[in-house]
Amino acid sequence: MSVETFRALHHGRAAGDPLILPGPWDVASARVFVDAGFPALATPSMAIAASLGYSDGQGTPPAEMFAAIARITRAVEVPVSADVEAGYGLPPAELVERVLEAGAVGVNLEDSDPATHALVEPKRQADYLAAVRAAAGDDLFVNARIDTYVRDGDPSPDRTIERGKHYAAAGADGVYPIFAPPEHLRVIADGIGLPVNAVGRPDGPSPRELGRMGATRITFGGGLHLRTLATLKTIAEQLTA
């Protein structure tokens, strides 16, 4: 499926009708989500890493990550966006080439340094995003993850908006202020002027509620994988009951 189809899914949506993007970690889970009627998917790096035997952010080899993404994109007929963390240290042109070769139509790129876990200086991150946009042209939906709410000692909508404006100017299609409080979503969306991605959590507002609070799209990180493993654990325990 084309990036145009995926990009269009982010626009013209009613406030209570956000784009819900489940996160598959393998072909089987991807097919379950597509069969349930979801129009697009967004792979979570955490869940794919776990399925490959790695911890989140602890060195999943890029070749293995891209191979997993490619298996998913080949198995379904809906657009797939890929979480590629901070880009695995790849030059922008090489990153874009490998994402497109894997069949993804979008990327998440986070602004935390994987070595130090500190926020990357916003101008530096904007320059990286601009280089990704230049290499991709219009062929990728670039979702710029903003980590102020997990890395900043004093997170606020203002700090998030400041970063988001840099990323918007660099050509980002959307922003992902991960773990932003739901009550901040509307202010962030209005301040940056791009579609906002929010995290759906079992103990938080529903996806539709998050949409009414300002989110355009909802993803789940590794949450769906963790819930699946919890169910599998219950099944395993029942086998010896």
Short mmCIF file of C-alpha atoms in Angstrom, two decimals:
data_model
loop_
_atom_site.label_atom_id
_atom_site.label_comp_id
_atom_site.label_asym_id
_atom_site.label_seq_id
_atom_site.Cartn_x
_atom_site.Cartn_y
_atom_site.Cartn_z
CA MET A 1 0.00 0.00 0.00
CA SER A 2 1.17 3.53 -0.73
CA VAL A 3 2.42 6.26 1.53
CA GLU A 4 -0.30 8.49 0.07
CA THR A 5 -2.94 6.14 1.48
CA PHE A 6 -1.22 6.12 4.85
CA ARG A 7 -0.74 9.89 4.96
CA ALA A 8 -4.39 10.48 4.04
CA LEU A 9 -5.50 8.37 7.02
CA HIS A 10 -4.11 11.08 9.31
CA HIS A 11 -6.17 13.95 7.91
CA GLY A 12 -9.80 14.96 7.99
CA ARG A 13 -10.58 12.81 11.01
CA ALA A 14 -13.30 13.64 13.53
CA ALA A 15 -12.05 14.33 17.04
CA GLY A 16 -13.49 11.10 18.42
CA ASP A 17 -12.26 8.99 15.51
CA PRO A 18 -8.46 8.79 15.73
CA LEU A 19 -6.41 6.49 13.54
CA ILE A 20 -5.80 3.37 15.62
CA LEU A 21 -2.60 1.56 14.65
CA PRO A 22 -2.04 -1.79 16.38
CA GLY A 23 1.57 -2.90 16.71
CA PRO A 24 2.39 -6.32 15.26
CA TRP A 25 5.63 -8.06 16.19
CA ASP A 26 5.46 -10.87 13.62
CA VAL A 27 3.44 -12.06 10.64
CA ALA A 28 0.87 -13.92 12.72
CA SER A 29 0.01 -10.90 14.87
CA ALA A 30 -0.06 -8.63 11.81
CA ARG A 31 -2.59 -10.87 10.10
CA VAL A 32 -4.79 -10.93 13.20
CA PHE A 33 -4.94 -7.13 13.25
CA VAL A 34 -5.62 -6.85 9.53
CA ASP A 35 -8.35 -9.49 9.71
CA ALA A 36 -9.94 -7.41 12.48
CA GLY A 37 -10.30 -4.55 10.01
CA PHE A 38 -7.52 -2.11 10.91
CA PRO A 39 -6.52 -0.03 7.85
CA ALA A 40 -2.82 0.27 8.76
CA LEU A 41 -0.27 -1.01 11.26
CA ALA A 42 2.72 0.39 13.17
CA THR A 43 5.47 -1.99 14.25
CA PRO A 44 6.82 -1.44 17.80
CA SER A 45 10.58 -1.84 18.24
CA MET A 46 10.14 -3.11 21.81
CA ALA A 47 7.88 -6.00 20.81
CA ILE A 48 9.92 -6.98 17.76
CA ALA A 49 13.10 -6.88 19.84
CA ALA A 50 11.51 -9.18 22.44
CA SER A 51 10.33 -11.58 19.75
CA LEU A 52 13.92 -11.75 18.48
CA GLY A 53 15.41 -12.27 21.93
CA TYR A 54 16.65 -8.74 22.64
CA SER A 55 15.78 -6.12 25.25
CA ASP A 56 14.23 -2.87 24.08
CA GLY A 57 16.92 -0.38 23.12
CA GLN A 58 19.69 -2.85 23.92
CA GLY A 59 21.18 -3.51 20.53
CA THR A 60 18.78 -5.29 18.23
CA PRO A 61 20.92 -5.71 15.11
CA PRO A 62 19.47 -3.44 12.41
CA ALA A 63 19.54 -6.26 9.87
CA GLU A 64 17.30 -8.36 12.12
CA MET A 65 14.92 -5.48 12.76
CA PHE A 66 14.57 -4.63 9.07
CA ALA A 67 14.12 -8.30 8.19
CA ALA A 68 11.30 -8.58 10.74
CA ILE A 69 9.63 -5.46 9.34
CA ALA A 70 9.94 -6.82 5.81
CA ARG A 71 8.28 -10.11 6.77
CA ILE A 72 5.33 -8.15 8.14
CA THR A 73 4.98 -5.79 5.18
CA ARG A 74 5.09 -8.70 2.72
CA ALA A 75 2.36 -10.56 4.60
CA VAL A 76 -0.30 -7.85 4.68
CA GLU A 77 -1.97 -5.54 2.19
CA VAL A 78 -2.26 -2.46 4.40
CA PRO A 79 0.32 0.31 4.98
CA VAL A 80 2.89 -0.40 7.68
CA SER A 81 4.87 2.21 9.59
CA ALA A 82 8.05 1.09 11.36
CA ASP A 83 9.54 2.14 14.66
CA VAL A 84 13.26 2.38 13.92
CA GLU A 85 14.21 3.87 17.30
CA ALA A 86 16.88 6.56 16.79
CA GLY A 87 17.92 5.30 13.36
CA TYR A 88 20.52 2.75 14.50
CA GLY A 89 23.33 5.19 13.80
CA LEU A 90 22.73 4.93 10.07
CA PRO A 91 23.25 7.91 7.78
CA PRO A 92 19.87 9.32 6.74
CA ALA A 93 20.08 8.17 3.12
CA GLU A 94 20.98 4.60 4.15
CA LEU A 95 18.24 4.53 6.77
CA VAL A 96 15.65 5.64 4.22
CA GLU A 97 16.89 3.08 1.69
CA ARG A 98 16.63 0.24 4.18
CA VAL A 99 13.19 1.28 5.43
CA LEU A 100 11.84 1.49 1.90
CA GLU A 101 13.45 -1.82 0.97
CA ALA A 102 11.65 -3.35 3.95
CA GLY A 103 8.36 -2.12 2.52
CA ALA A 104 7.42 0.37 5.23
CA VAL A 105 5.66 3.62 4.33
CA GLY A 106 6.44 5.46 7.56
CA VAL A 107 8.95 5.68 10.39
CA ASN A 108 9.09 6.67 14.02
CA LEU A 109 12.35 8.40 14.90
CA GLU A 110 13.00 9.29 18.54
CA ASP A 111 15.03 12.19 19.90
CA SER A 112 16.80 10.34 22.72
CA ASP A 113 20.45 9.41 22.35
CA PRO A 114 20.60 5.59 22.59
CA ALA A 115 24.04 5.70 24.22
CA THR A 116 23.36 8.29 26.91
CA HIS A 117 19.54 8.13 27.09
CA ALA A 118 19.59 11.94 27.12
CA LEU A 119 17.56 14.17 24.84
CA VAL A 120 19.34 15.09 21.63
CA GLU A 121 19.74 18.83 21.13
CA PRO A 122 16.61 19.84 19.16
CA LYS A 123 18.43 21.58 16.29
CA ARG A 124 20.65 18.55 15.81
CA GLN A 125 17.63 16.25 15.74
CA ALA A 126 15.84 18.58 13.35
CA ASP A 127 18.83 18.46 11.03
CA TYR A 128 18.70 14.65 11.07
CA LEU A 129 14.97 14.67 10.33
CA ALA A 130 15.50 17.16 7.51
CA ALA A 131 18.13 14.87 5.98
CA VAL A 132 15.73 11.92 6.25
CA ARG A 133 13.04 13.99 4.55
CA ALA A 134 15.43 15.05 1.81
CA ALA A 135 16.45 11.43 1.17
CA ALA A 136 12.88 10.13 1.25
CA GLY A 137 11.11 12.91 -0.59
CA ASP A 138 7.40 12.24 -0.12
CA ASP A 139 7.91 8.46 0.08
CA LEU A 140 7.85 8.19 3.89
CA PHE A 141 5.55 9.47 6.61
CA VAL A 142 7.99 10.77 9.22
CA ASN A 143 6.65 10.59 12.78
CA ALA A 144 9.00 12.50 15.07
CA ARG A 145 8.97 11.07 18.58
CA ILE A 146 9.50 13.67 21.30
CA ASP A 147 10.89 12.23 24.54
CA THR A 148 10.51 15.23 26.83
CA TYR A 149 8.06 13.39 29.09
CA VAL A 150 10.49 10.53 29.71
CA ARG A 151 13.86 12.31 29.58
CA ASP A 152 13.30 15.92 30.69
CA GLY A 153 13.52 16.57 34.42
CA ASP A 154 10.84 19.22 34.09
CA PRO A 155 8.58 18.16 31.21
CA SER A 156 5.96 20.57 30.00
CA PRO A 157 3.87 21.23 26.91
CA ASP A 158 6.02 24.28 26.18
CA ARG A 159 9.25 22.25 25.99
CA THR A 160 7.52 19.67 23.83
CA ILE A 161 6.04 22.28 21.51
CA GLU A 162 9.42 23.97 21.14
CA ARG A 163 10.95 20.71 19.92
CA GLY A 164 7.95 19.86 17.80
CA LYS A 165 8.14 23.16 15.93
CA HIS A 166 11.74 22.42 14.98
CA TYR A 167 10.71 18.97 13.73
CA ALA A 168 7.74 20.35 11.80
CA ALA A 169 10.03 22.85 10.08
CA ALA A 170 12.36 19.97 9.22
CA GLY A 171 9.57 18.19 7.35
CA ALA A 172 8.04 15.83 9.90
CA ASP A 173 4.51 14.67 9.05
CA GLY A 174 3.49 14.08 12.66
CA VAL A 175 4.80 14.17 16.22
CA TYR A 176 4.76 11.59 18.97
CA PRO A 177 5.13 13.13 22.45
CA ILE A 178 5.39 9.74 24.09
CA PHE A 179 3.70 9.46 27.51
CA ALA A 180 2.43 13.03 27.41
CA PRO A 181 -0.47 13.38 29.87
CA PRO A 182 -3.74 13.17 27.92
CA GLU A 183 -4.74 16.62 29.14
CA HIS A 184 -1.68 18.06 27.35
CA LEU A 185 -2.49 16.58 23.93
CA ARG A 186 -4.74 19.39 22.67
CA VAL A 187 -2.27 22.11 23.65
CA ILE A 188 0.57 20.21 21.97
CA ALA A 189 -1.44 19.61 18.79
CA ASP A 190 -2.47 23.24 18.54
CA GLY A 191 1.03 24.47 19.35
CA ILE A 192 2.85 22.35 16.77
CA GLY A 193 0.20 22.13 14.08
CA LEU A 194 0.84 18.50 13.11
CA PRO A 195 -1.05 15.25 13.80
CA VAL A 196 -0.23 14.03 17.31
CA ASN A 197 0.39 10.37 18.15
CA ALA A 198 -0.64 9.24 21.65
CA VAL A 199 -0.03 5.96 23.47
CA GLY A 200 -3.04 3.82 24.27
CA ARG A 201 -2.82 2.10 27.66
CA PRO A 202 -5.19 -0.31 29.41
CA ASP A 203 -5.30 1.93 32.49
CA GLY A 204 -5.77 5.18 30.55
CA PRO A 205 -8.39 6.84 28.39
CA SER A 206 -9.77 4.81 25.50
CA PRO A 207 -8.49 5.52 21.98
CA ARG A 208 -11.66 7.47 21.20
CA GLU A 209 -11.26 9.53 24.36
CA LEU A 210 -7.64 10.27 23.45
CA GLY A 211 -8.91 11.42 20.06
CA ARG A 212 -11.34 13.81 21.69
CA MET A 213 -8.46 15.11 23.83
CA GLY A 214 -6.32 16.01 20.81
CA ALA A 215 -4.67 12.85 19.45
CA THR A 216 -4.92 12.11 15.73
CA ARG A 217 -3.47 8.62 15.95
CA ILE A 218 -3.08 6.00 18.64
CA THR A 219 -0.31 3.44 18.95
CA PHE A 220 0.50 1.04 21.75
CA GLY A 221 4.26 0.61 21.90
CA GLY A 222 5.00 -2.88 23.17
CA GLY A 223 1.78 -2.94 25.18
CA LEU A 224 -0.20 -5.32 22.98
CA HIS A 225 2.70 -7.78 22.97
CA LEU A 226 2.92 -7.63 26.77
CA ARG A 227 -0.82 -8.24 27.11
CA THR A 228 -0.55 -11.18 24.74
CA LEU A 229 2.30 -12.66 26.79
CA ALA A 230 0.24 -12.23 29.97
CA THR A 231 -2.58 -14.21 28.36
CA LEU A 232 -0.12 -16.85 27.18
CA LYS A 233 1.26 -17.14 30.72
CA THR A 234 -2.24 -17.83 32.01
CA ILE A 235 -2.71 -20.50 29.35
CA ALA A 236 0.65 -22.05 30.25
CA GLU A 237 -0.28 -22.17 33.93
CA GLN A 238 -3.55 -23.88 33.07
CA LEU A 239 -1.68 -26.66 31.31
CA THR A 240 -0.32 -27.94 34.62
CA ALA A 241 -3.40 -27.23 36.73
#
